[in-house]
Each structure stands twice: as C-alpha cells, then as structure tokens.
GROMACS .gro file of C-alpha atoms in nm:
model
  391
    1VAL     CA    1   5.492   0.541   2.282
    2SER     CA    2   5.577   0.857   2.472
    3CYS     CA    3   5.544   1.198   2.307
    4SER     CA    4   5.635   1.550   2.411
    5GLY     CA    5   5.663   1.886   2.244
    6VAL     CA    6   5.430   1.806   1.953
    7SER     CA    7   5.416   2.086   1.696
    8PRO     CA    8   5.303   2.123   1.333
    9ARG     CA    9   5.570   2.054   1.078
   10PHE     CA   10   5.434   2.164   0.739
   11ALA     CA   11   5.253   2.495   0.680
   12GLY     CA   12   5.096   2.401   0.346
   13ARG     CA   13   4.887   2.633   0.135
   14THR     CA   14   4.640   2.711   0.412
   15ALA     CA   15   4.895   2.758   0.690
   16GLY     CA   16   4.799   2.426   0.842
   17SER     CA   17   4.961   2.084   0.866
   18ASN     CA   18   4.647   1.883   0.792
   19PHE     CA   19   4.630   1.637   0.505
   20SER     CA   20   4.405   1.352   0.400
   21ILE     CA   21   4.430   0.993   0.281
   22GLU     CA   22   4.163   0.828   0.071
   23PHE     CA   23   4.100   0.456   0.124
   24GLY     CA   24   3.855   0.233  -0.060
   25THR     CA   25   3.639   0.236   0.254
   26GLY     CA   26   3.654   0.606   0.334
   27GLY     CA   27   3.892   0.885   0.411
   28VAL     CA   28   4.076   1.021   0.712
   29MET     CA   29   4.219   1.361   0.795
   30LEU     CA   30   4.558   1.366   0.960
   31ARG     CA   31   4.798   1.612   1.111
   32GLU     CA   32   5.169   1.581   1.064
   33ALA     CA   33   5.343   1.648   1.394
   34VAL     CA   34   5.694   1.652   1.535
   35ALA     CA   35   5.776   1.504   1.874
   36ASP     CA   36   6.047   1.336   2.077
   37LEU     CA   37   5.943   0.970   2.068
   38ARG     CA   38   6.044   0.670   2.276
   39PHE     CA   39   5.966   0.311   2.179
   40GLY     CA   40   6.091   0.087   2.460
   41GLY     CA   41   6.467   0.135   2.448
   42LEU     CA   42   6.462   0.329   2.119
   43ARG     CA   43   6.454   0.708   2.112
   44LEU     CA   44   6.379   0.928   1.812
   45GLU     CA   45   6.438   1.296   1.868
   46ARG     CA   46   6.194   1.520   1.685
   47GLY     CA   47   6.048   1.239   1.484
   48SER     CA   48   5.772   1.329   1.237
   49PHE     CA   49   5.455   1.127   1.217
   50GLY     CA   50   5.098   1.152   1.096
   51ALA     CA   51   4.821   1.130   1.356
   52ILE     CA   52   4.460   1.058   1.255
   53VAL     CA   53   4.235   1.333   1.387
   54GLU     CA   54   3.911   1.312   1.186
   55GLN     CA   55   3.728   1.102   0.928
   56SER     CA   56   3.554   1.183   0.602
   57THR     CA   57   3.229   1.006   0.516
   58ALA     CA   58   3.214   1.144   0.161
   59PHE     CA   59   3.264   0.793   0.023
   60GLY     CA   60   2.952   0.662   0.195
   61PHE     CA   61   3.159   0.453   0.437
   62ASN     CA   62   3.261   0.525   0.793
   63VAL     CA   63   3.618   0.446   0.890
   64PHE     CA   64   3.505   0.498   1.249
   65PRO     CA   65   3.189   0.287   1.293
   66GLY     CA   66   2.883   0.440   1.456
   67SER     CA   67   2.725   0.346   1.786
   68GLU     CA   68   2.511   0.080   1.620
   69ASP     CA   69   2.830  -0.127   1.574
   70LEU     CA   70   2.864  -0.252   1.930
   71ASP     CA   71   3.209  -0.402   1.874
   72CYS     CA   72   3.390  -0.129   1.688
   73TYR     CA   73   3.237   0.213   1.749
   74ASN     CA   74   3.470   0.473   1.897
   75SER     CA   75   3.758   0.229   1.887
   76PHE     CA   76   3.967   0.348   1.591
   77ALA     CA   77   4.292   0.541   1.617
   78GLY     CA   78   4.618   0.527   1.429
   79LEU     CA   79   4.968   0.641   1.347
   80LEU     CA   80   5.136   0.637   1.012
   81GLY     CA   81   5.479   0.489   1.001
   82LEU     CA   82   5.524   0.117   0.921
   83ALA     CA   83   5.439   0.120   0.551
   84TYR     CA   84   5.689   0.128   0.268
   85ARG     CA   85   5.798   0.480   0.186
   86GLY     CA   86   5.582   0.518  -0.125
   87GLN     CA   87   5.270   0.433   0.077
   88ASP     CA   88   5.296   0.687   0.358
   89ALA     CA   89   5.102   1.001   0.270
   90GLY     CA   90   5.175   1.354   0.377
   91PRO     CA   91   5.179   1.711   0.245
   92ASP     CA   92   5.388   1.738  -0.071
   93GLY     CA   93   5.605   2.028  -0.184
   94ASN     CA   94   5.317   2.192  -0.371
   95GLY     CA   95   5.090   2.205  -0.067
   96SER     CA   96   4.870   1.923  -0.194
   97THR     CA   97   4.665   1.756   0.078
   98THR     CA   98   4.633   1.408  -0.072
   99ASN     CA   99   4.882   1.131  -0.142
  100GLY     CA  100   5.203   1.322  -0.094
  101THR     CA  101   5.509   1.136   0.030
  102THR     CA  102   5.693   1.170   0.356
  103VAL     CA  103   5.952   0.959   0.540
  104PRO     CA  104   5.773   0.689   0.741
  105LEU     CA  105   5.836   0.670   1.111
  106PHE     CA  106   6.007   0.334   1.084
  107ASP     CA  107   6.243   0.463   0.814
  108GLN     CA  108   6.342   0.742   1.050
  109LEU     CA  109   6.439   0.478   1.305
  110LEU     CA  110   6.634   0.287   1.038
  111ALA     CA  111   6.840   0.599   0.973
  112GLN     CA  112   6.949   0.580   1.338
  113GLY     CA  113   7.061   0.217   1.305
  114THR     CA  114   6.750   0.015   1.395
  115PRO     CA  115   6.760  -0.321   1.208
  116ASN     CA  116   6.521  -0.328   0.914
  117ALA     CA  117   6.251  -0.559   1.053
  118PHE     CA  118   5.958  -0.542   1.290
  119ALA     CA  119   5.711  -0.793   1.430
  120LEU     CA  120   5.346  -0.782   1.534
  121GLU     CA  121   5.255  -1.025   1.810
  122VAL     CA  122   4.880  -1.068   1.865
  123CYS     CA  123   4.761  -1.286   2.152
  124GLU     CA  124   4.520  -1.572   2.097
  125THR     CA  125   4.317  -1.445   2.392
  126VAL     CA  126   4.217  -1.086   2.326
  127ALA     CA  127   3.882  -1.055   2.507
  128LEU     CA  128   3.878  -0.749   2.733
  129PRO     CA  129   3.703  -0.761   3.073
  130CYS     CA  130   3.576  -0.406   3.024
  131ASP     CA  131   3.416  -0.161   2.782
  132ALA     CA  132   3.693  -0.050   2.545
  133HIS     CA  133   3.494   0.221   2.368
  134ARG     CA  134   3.580   0.587   2.406
  135ARG     CA  135   3.386   0.795   2.654
  136ASP     CA  136   3.521   1.132   2.539
  137ASN     CA  137   3.484   1.194   2.164
  138ALA     CA  138   3.653   1.535   2.189
  139THR     CA  139   4.000   1.387   2.234
  140TRP     CA  140   4.212   1.110   2.083
  141TRP     CA  141   4.359   1.024   2.422
  142PRO     CA  142   4.234   0.689   2.559
  143SER     CA  143   3.914   0.746   2.754
  144SER     CA  144   3.759   0.402   2.811
  145GLU     CA  145   3.714   0.224   3.142
  146CYS     CA  146   3.971  -0.039   3.046
  147GLY     CA  147   4.303   0.119   3.130
  148PRO     CA  148   4.610  -0.058   2.988
  149GLN     CA  149   4.536  -0.406   2.851
  150GLN     CA  150   4.805  -0.634   2.710
  151ILE     CA  151   4.687  -0.808   2.392
  152GLY     CA  152   5.023  -0.832   2.215
  153SER     CA  153   5.340  -0.643   2.134
  154LEU     CA  154   5.502  -0.447   1.853
  155MET     CA  155   5.870  -0.536   1.832
  156LEU     CA  156   6.099  -0.306   1.634
  157GLY     CA  157   6.419  -0.446   1.485
  158GLY     CA  158   6.321  -0.813   1.484
  159TYR     CA  159   6.131  -1.067   1.695
  160SER     CA  160   6.169  -1.279   2.007
  161THR     CA  161   6.230  -1.653   1.967
  162SER     CA  162   6.133  -1.710   2.330
  163ARG     CA  163   5.781  -1.575   2.268
  164ILE     CA  164   5.687  -1.813   1.984
  165GLN     CA  165   5.604  -2.182   1.962
  166GLY     CA  166   5.803  -2.381   1.707
  167LEU     CA  167   5.999  -2.230   1.422
  168MET     CA  168   5.941  -1.907   1.233
  169ARG     CA  169   5.855  -1.996   0.871
  170PHE     CA  170   5.903  -1.744   0.593
  171ALA     CA  171   5.722  -1.642   0.277
  172GLU     CA  172   5.856  -1.398   0.019
  173ILE     CA  173   5.748  -1.035   0.012
  174THR     CA  174   5.666  -1.034  -0.358
  175ASP     CA  175   5.609  -0.661  -0.409
  176GLU     CA  176   5.737  -0.379  -0.190
  177VAL     CA  177   5.437  -0.152  -0.221
  178HIS     CA  178   5.222  -0.293   0.053
  179TYR     CA  179   5.329  -0.614   0.229
  180ASP     CA  180   5.244  -0.842  -0.061
  181VAL     CA  181   5.269  -1.221  -0.046
  182GLN     CA  182   5.175  -1.491  -0.299
  183LEU     CA  183   4.866  -1.680  -0.186
  184LEU     CA  184   4.844  -2.023  -0.347
  185GLY     CA  185   4.529  -2.165  -0.189
  186ALA     CA  186   4.330  -2.247   0.122
  187HIS     CA  187   4.254  -2.574   0.300
  188VAL     CA  188   3.957  -2.632   0.532
  189CYS     CA  189   3.876  -2.916   0.771
  190GLY     CA  190   3.572  -2.995   0.983
  191ALA     CA  191   3.350  -3.272   1.114
  192ARG     CA  192   3.291  -3.405   0.760
  193GLY     CA  193   3.654  -3.413   0.647
  194CYS     CA  194   3.897  -3.182   0.468
  195LYS     CA  195   3.920  -3.021   0.125
  196ARG     CA  196   4.121  -2.774  -0.074
  197VAL     CA  197   3.906  -2.474  -0.164
  198ARG     CA  198   3.830  -2.449  -0.536
  199PHE     CA  199   3.849  -2.076  -0.606
  200PRO     CA  200   3.676  -1.979  -0.933
  201ASP     CA  201   3.889  -1.665  -0.979
  202GLU     CA  202   4.266  -1.624  -0.974
  203ILE     CA  203   4.432  -1.558  -0.636
  204SER     CA  204   4.804  -1.617  -0.688
  205GLY     CA  205   4.930  -1.282  -0.816
  206ARG     CA  206   5.274  -1.161  -0.712
  207THR     CA  207   5.266  -0.787  -0.783
  208GLU     CA  208   5.013  -0.507  -0.758
  209ASP     CA  209   4.992  -0.501  -1.138
  210ASP     CA  210   4.819  -0.841  -1.128
  211CYS     CA  211   4.466  -0.736  -1.216
  212ALA     CA  212   4.218  -0.850  -1.479
  213CYS     CA  213   4.108  -0.539  -1.669
  214SER     CA  214   3.946  -0.436  -1.996
  215SER     CA  215   4.180  -0.137  -2.041
  216PRO     CA  216   4.561  -0.130  -2.060
  217ASP     CA  217   4.596   0.098  -1.758
  218CYS     CA  218   4.327  -0.074  -1.545
  219ALA     CA  219   4.140   0.252  -1.501
  220LEU     CA  220   3.854   0.253  -1.253
  221GLY     CA  221   3.545   0.113  -1.419
  222THR     CA  222   3.748  -0.129  -1.630
  223VAL     CA  223   3.868  -0.357  -1.350
  224SER     CA  224   3.720  -0.705  -1.327
  225TYR     CA  225   3.929  -0.793  -1.023
  226CYS     CA  226   4.283  -0.793  -0.882
  227TYR     CA  227   4.445  -1.114  -0.763
  228PHE     CA  228   4.742  -1.023  -0.544
  229THR     CA  229   4.737  -1.058  -0.164
  230VAL     CA  230   4.829  -0.809   0.109
  231LEU     CA  231   4.897  -0.865   0.479
  232ASP     CA  232   4.701  -0.578   0.632
  233SER     CA  233   4.697  -0.533   1.009
  234GLY     CA  234   4.458  -0.241   0.962
  235SER     CA  235   4.177  -0.464   0.835
  236ASP     CA  236   3.963  -0.650   1.085
  237ALA     CA  237   3.920  -0.978   0.901
  238VAL     CA  238   3.998  -1.172   0.581
  239TYR     CA  239   3.853  -1.013   0.268
  240MET     CA  240   3.870  -1.229  -0.046
  241ASN     CA  241   3.937  -1.047  -0.371
  242THR     CA  242   3.616  -1.144  -0.553
  243VAL     CA  243   3.257  -1.230  -0.474
  244GLY     CA  244   3.308  -1.574  -0.628
  245ASN     CA  245   3.614  -1.647  -0.416
  246ALA     CA  246   3.446  -1.529  -0.094
  247ARG     CA  247   3.146  -1.750  -0.166
  248ALA     CA  248   3.370  -2.047  -0.253
  249LEU     CA  249   3.565  -2.021   0.073
  250LEU     CA  250   3.260  -1.988   0.297
  251GLU     CA  251   3.069  -2.264   0.118
  252ALA     CA  252   3.370  -2.493   0.157
  253MET     CA  253   3.387  -2.413   0.529
  254ASP     CA  254   3.019  -2.503   0.556
  255SER     CA  255   3.046  -2.820   0.349
  256VAL     CA  256   3.322  -2.974   0.562
  257GLY     CA  257   3.140  -2.885   0.882
  258MET     CA  258   3.382  -2.637   1.035
  259ALA     CA  259   3.091  -2.526   1.252
  260LEU     CA  260   2.832  -2.765   1.394
  261LEU     CA  261   2.492  -2.603   1.345
  262PRO     CA  262   2.170  -2.710   1.517
  263SER     CA  263   1.982  -2.989   1.337
  264GLY     CA  264   1.702  -2.862   1.119
  265VAL     CA  265   1.840  -2.511   1.093
  266ALA     CA  266   1.663  -2.320   0.817
  267SER     CA  267   1.863  -2.251   0.502
  268VAL     CA  268   1.815  -1.876   0.545
  269ASP     CA  269   1.958  -1.892   0.898
  270ARG     CA  270   2.248  -2.105   0.774
  271ALA     CA  271   2.328  -1.844   0.506
  272ARG     CA  272   2.303  -1.559   0.755
  273PHE     CA  273   2.542  -1.739   0.988
  274TRP     CA  274   2.809  -1.788   0.724
  275PHE     CA  275   2.767  -1.472   0.517
  276ASN     CA  276   2.611  -1.205   0.742
  277ALA     CA  277   2.798  -1.260   1.071
  278THR     CA  278   2.458  -1.330   1.232
  279PRO     CA  279   2.486  -1.516   1.565
  280LEU     CA  280   2.322  -1.859   1.573
  281ALA     CA  281   2.213  -2.012   1.903
  282GLY     CA  282   2.332  -2.369   1.954
  283ALA     CA  283   2.613  -2.351   1.695
  284ARG     CA  284   2.968  -2.443   1.795
  285PRO     CA  285   3.304  -2.493   1.621
  286ALA     CA  286   3.377  -2.852   1.525
  287PRO     CA  287   3.665  -3.012   1.720
  288GLN     CA  288   3.835  -3.080   1.384
  289ALA     CA  289   3.787  -2.725   1.255
  290SER     CA  290   4.084  -2.567   1.078
  291LEU     CA  291   4.153  -2.317   0.802
  292ARG     CA  292   4.504  -2.298   0.659
  293MET     CA  293   4.626  -2.044   0.405
  294GLU     CA  294   4.893  -2.166   0.163
  295PHE     CA  295   5.174  -1.935   0.054
  296ALA     CA  296   5.476  -1.954  -0.172
  297ALA     CA  297   5.767  -2.015   0.067
  298LYS     CA  298   6.100  -1.834   0.084
  299GLU     CA  299   6.297  -2.142   0.186
  300LEU     CA  300   6.537  -2.334  -0.037
  301ASP     CA  301   6.387  -2.679   0.020
  302VAL     CA  302   6.018  -2.581   0.044
  303GLU     CA  303   5.797  -2.455  -0.237
  304ALA     CA  304   5.483  -2.389  -0.033
  305MET     CA  305   5.385  -2.348   0.328
  306GLN     CA  306   5.053  -2.357   0.512
  307VAL     CA  307   4.968  -2.113   0.790
  308PRO     CA  308   4.668  -2.192   1.013
  309MET     CA  309   4.416  -1.931   1.123
  310SER     CA  310   4.291  -1.916   1.479
  311VAL     CA  311   3.955  -2.092   1.503
  312GLY     CA  312   3.873  -1.856   1.790
  313ALA     CA  313   3.922  -1.561   1.554
  314ILE     CA  314   3.690  -1.713   1.293
  315PHE     CA  315   3.407  -1.813   1.527
  316GLN     CA  316   3.325  -1.583   1.817
  317SER     CA  317   3.062  -1.602   2.089
  318ARG     CA  318   2.802  -1.325   2.084
  319ALA     CA  319   2.490  -1.257   2.288
  320GLY     CA  320   2.273  -1.443   2.037
  321GLY     CA  321   2.506  -1.739   1.990
  322LEU     CA  322   2.810  -1.826   1.779
  323ALA     CA  323   2.901  -1.585   1.494
  324GLN     CA  324   3.133  -1.632   1.196
  325MET     CA  325   3.346  -1.316   1.212
  326GLY     CA  326   3.681  -1.411   1.059
  327ILE     CA  327   3.595  -1.424   0.688
  328VAL     CA  328   3.395  -1.135   0.544
  329GLY     CA  329   3.082  -1.271   0.377
  330ASN     CA  330   2.906  -0.945   0.288
  331LEU     CA  331   2.900  -1.007  -0.086
  332ASP     CA  332   2.764  -0.661  -0.171
  333LEU     CA  333   3.062  -0.505   0.006
  334ILE     CA  334   3.304  -0.748  -0.162
  335ALA     CA  335   3.154  -0.656  -0.501
  336GLU     CA  336   3.223  -0.287  -0.438
  337PHE     CA  337   3.578  -0.362  -0.324
  338GLN     CA  338   3.635  -0.587  -0.625
  339GLN     CA  339   3.552  -0.304  -0.864
  340SER     CA  340   3.781  -0.071  -0.668
  341LYS     CA  341   4.088  -0.290  -0.730
  342PHE     CA  342   4.097  -0.441  -0.381
  343PRO     CA  343   4.319  -0.749  -0.351
  344THR     CA  344   4.276  -1.031  -0.101
  345LEU     CA  345   4.335  -0.872   0.241
  346LEU     CA  346   4.457  -1.087   0.528
  347GLY     CA  347   4.358  -0.878   0.828
  348GLY     CA  348   4.312  -0.899   1.202
  349SER     CA  349   4.151  -1.243   1.218
  350PHE     CA  350   4.451  -1.385   1.032
  351PHE     CA  351   4.696  -1.212   1.271
  352ARG     CA  352   4.527  -1.350   1.582
  353GLY     CA  353   4.741  -1.591   1.785
  354LYS     CA  354   5.052  -1.527   1.574
  355THR     CA  355   5.380  -1.345   1.571
  356ILE     CA  356   5.426  -1.211   1.219
  357VAL     CA  357   5.766  -1.063   1.141
  358PHE     CA  358   5.808  -0.820   0.853
  359ASP     CA  359   6.175  -0.872   0.765
  360ARG     CA  360   6.217  -0.600   0.506
  361SER     CA  361   6.595  -0.642   0.502
  362ARG     CA  362   6.559  -0.993   0.357
  363ARG     CA  363   6.234  -0.929   0.167
  364ARG     CA  364   6.041  -1.191   0.361
  365VAL     CA  365   5.759  -1.222   0.611
  366GLY     CA  366   5.760  -1.486   0.883
  367PHE     CA  367   5.478  -1.665   1.063
  368ALA     CA  368   5.483  -1.844   1.398
  369GLN     CA  369   5.235  -1.922   1.672
  370ALA     CA  370   5.260  -1.678   1.960
  371ARG     CA  371   5.300  -1.824   2.308
  372ASP     CA  372   4.989  -1.703   2.483
  373ASP     CA  373   5.150  -1.722   2.827
  374ARG     CA  374   5.428  -1.486   2.715
  375CYS     CA  375   5.205  -1.275   2.489
  376ARG     CA  376   5.011  -1.154   2.792
  377LEU     CA  377   5.332  -0.999   2.926
  378PRO     CA  378   5.484  -0.687   2.766
  379ALA     CA  379   5.782  -0.760   2.544
  380ARG     CA  380   6.116  -0.614   2.652
  381THR     CA  381   6.394  -0.489   2.428
  382SER     CA  382   6.616  -0.768   2.560
  383ASP     CA  383   6.361  -1.026   2.435
  384ILE     CA  384   6.428  -0.936   2.070
  385ASP     CA  385   6.705  -1.179   1.971
  386ALA     CA  386   6.631  -1.248   1.602
  387LEU     CA  387   6.721  -0.925   1.424
  388GLY     CA  388   6.677  -0.790   1.076
  389ALA     CA  389   6.977  -0.671   0.879
  390ASP     CA  390   7.078  -0.306   0.863
  391SER     CA  391   6.940  -0.235   0.516
   0.00000   0.00000   0.00000
C-alpha cells in the first residue's frame, strides 16, 4: 500500500479525528485519514481509512502484547477496511468516538468498479529469519531488522487459480455482519486412530442472534454462550465458543495421539502442553496427525465439506520443545470470552497454508490449499483470474 498526502478527515467535538473501537480483548484508538492509495494496479484517490495509533488497556487486556510475550510484542498494526459496512467504526455525525459507521475501504474500491471479492493467501511456511519486532515504538512505520518478507498476499477482486492446489470449495456466508459460516463439527486423527469430536455445547449457529441467554435481549450478564462461527484473520488462533467445547476438542486431539509425547510424561506436563501452550521436550506431531473443520457447503450436490488445518500451525517448535499453539486452551480466558458473547473464532492458525476467498458478491467463502512455491512470490494483478461479481 502506498500513501501520500494523509490528512485528518473528521473534526469531531474536540477538533480531532481520533476515535476508538472496543473489542472483547481491549480497545484501540484510531485516526481517520485521507490519502491517495495504490493497491497493486488499483488506485483510490483520496480514500478514507482508519489507522490504529494507540491502545487502551482499560479492559485489563493488551491488544499489543508486552515484551514478556516473545512472539507477539511490538508486532501489531492494522487498517480498517475489509469488514462489512456495519462493522467498520468511525466518528459519527454527533461527534461520538465509539462505534460510529463509515464507508469501509473495500467498499470505496467497489464504488470504482472493483469486483466484490477478496482473498487472503497465507503461506504454509511463515517463519522469518530475523527479529520482526519493532525497534522504534514512537512510530507505526516498520522498524524491525527484517525488511520486506513475503508470507502471503492480499488479492482484491478475486483470487488466483494458479496459486492454489486443487479446487476452491465454498461454504455459505450465513450472516453478513462478520464473515459468519456454519460450523458443523471437527474431526481429529493421530497415531491411535480418528474420531469426530463430541462437543457438549452447540456450535452450529447460522446468525449472530444464535446465543443461549436467560434474557430476551441477551444482555451482558445473561449470556450462557453464543454458538455461531466467524472467520477472523485478526485472531491468532482457533478460539472455541465455550470452555466445554475447547476442552472437548483438545482432549480429543490428545486421545487420538495427534502429538507423540515422551513416555512417562507427568499428567501435569501433559495438561500444560495441550492447554497452556507450554513447550514439551521430546514431543513431536504424529505422522497421521490431522484436524479438519466441517462446514455447511454452498454447493448443490454437497451438504457438508471438511477443511484441514495446517499441522505446522497447530504444533510449533519452541526453545523448550514442541508447543501446541493452534487451538487456544486457556480455559480462564475462554470463560471470560464466553460470557462476553464471543462465538467460535477461526483465526490465524486456521488460515495458515490456505487461500481463503471472501466472495461477498455470491455470499460465499472459499477454501483451497495455497501453493507454497507460488505463495513465496508476490501476487500480481494479472494472476487474479477468478473474479467476484460487481455487486
């Protein structure tokens, strides 16, 4: 993305263009700016966008992790612009600084004729041979020792059939609030066989009204849990919607032997490996390891489809050994999210090794395995040959 001539757009009540967004895990302060933008071959003159400039820790969470988090500290930045229109926040007409509505960046491109689809391609191999953390906290410009590193591509207007393996398979976008899909189940395999995960709580909701509550309006404090599913590239991993469902998934992964743990490992160390992301020396993924999420399909002759997760995204090597990083097992955190109406979130570990196309024009989302040899090369506009429609 190339920007020039950035300037504030909205004055607001305090003669500033700052506004804030509150998430379940914290809050961020943003500035709405105007700039001439170029995305590959696309140009948007004086496009408006929200740029994250600061965080709020009032919730007790840090959106930007501290230095004790060796993987993620000083590594967060963002632009608003790919959400549905009702989800992008900005200053409203009354000068309010929270949850106003603006025109998302992608919708501005649609108004210029860009087809109504985009794709996120995330390489299977994403390890960086350098320290990616910021060195200069006073600026949002990149300041690590890495320089440019290719770990995937964002394709606007569609996707590239030459950069995927096999066919793109589609599930329905069931609610156009976030990118909601209907999750039907999960299947795990390992050294001791395969099984379908028996989730104790509902998971197959279709809309963001699908919550179990003790009040008609599902007010905070009355929510037992929500059971819809959102594809969320902003999350780092898979978050199940309830404590019971998170425990069921991780215990199933353990029971089939997705990871081969050292003989005689203590039960407390086994639990820390699966639930606390604690590295375990001598552990390794089983050759048969697989985790497949099952979705309702948007194909005439298919009712359901299974999408595999990258084993390399689930189990990652750390200094102390192998760590289970792909499925969040912090049950205290899940309990807090559950009460805050969080759905199942399929985040970064689910995206790994895939091209996922968000075809808003046909109300569907597609999944295919990314070709790692092509993924390491920047996508070109001419690569995008499967386009969304114009609406």
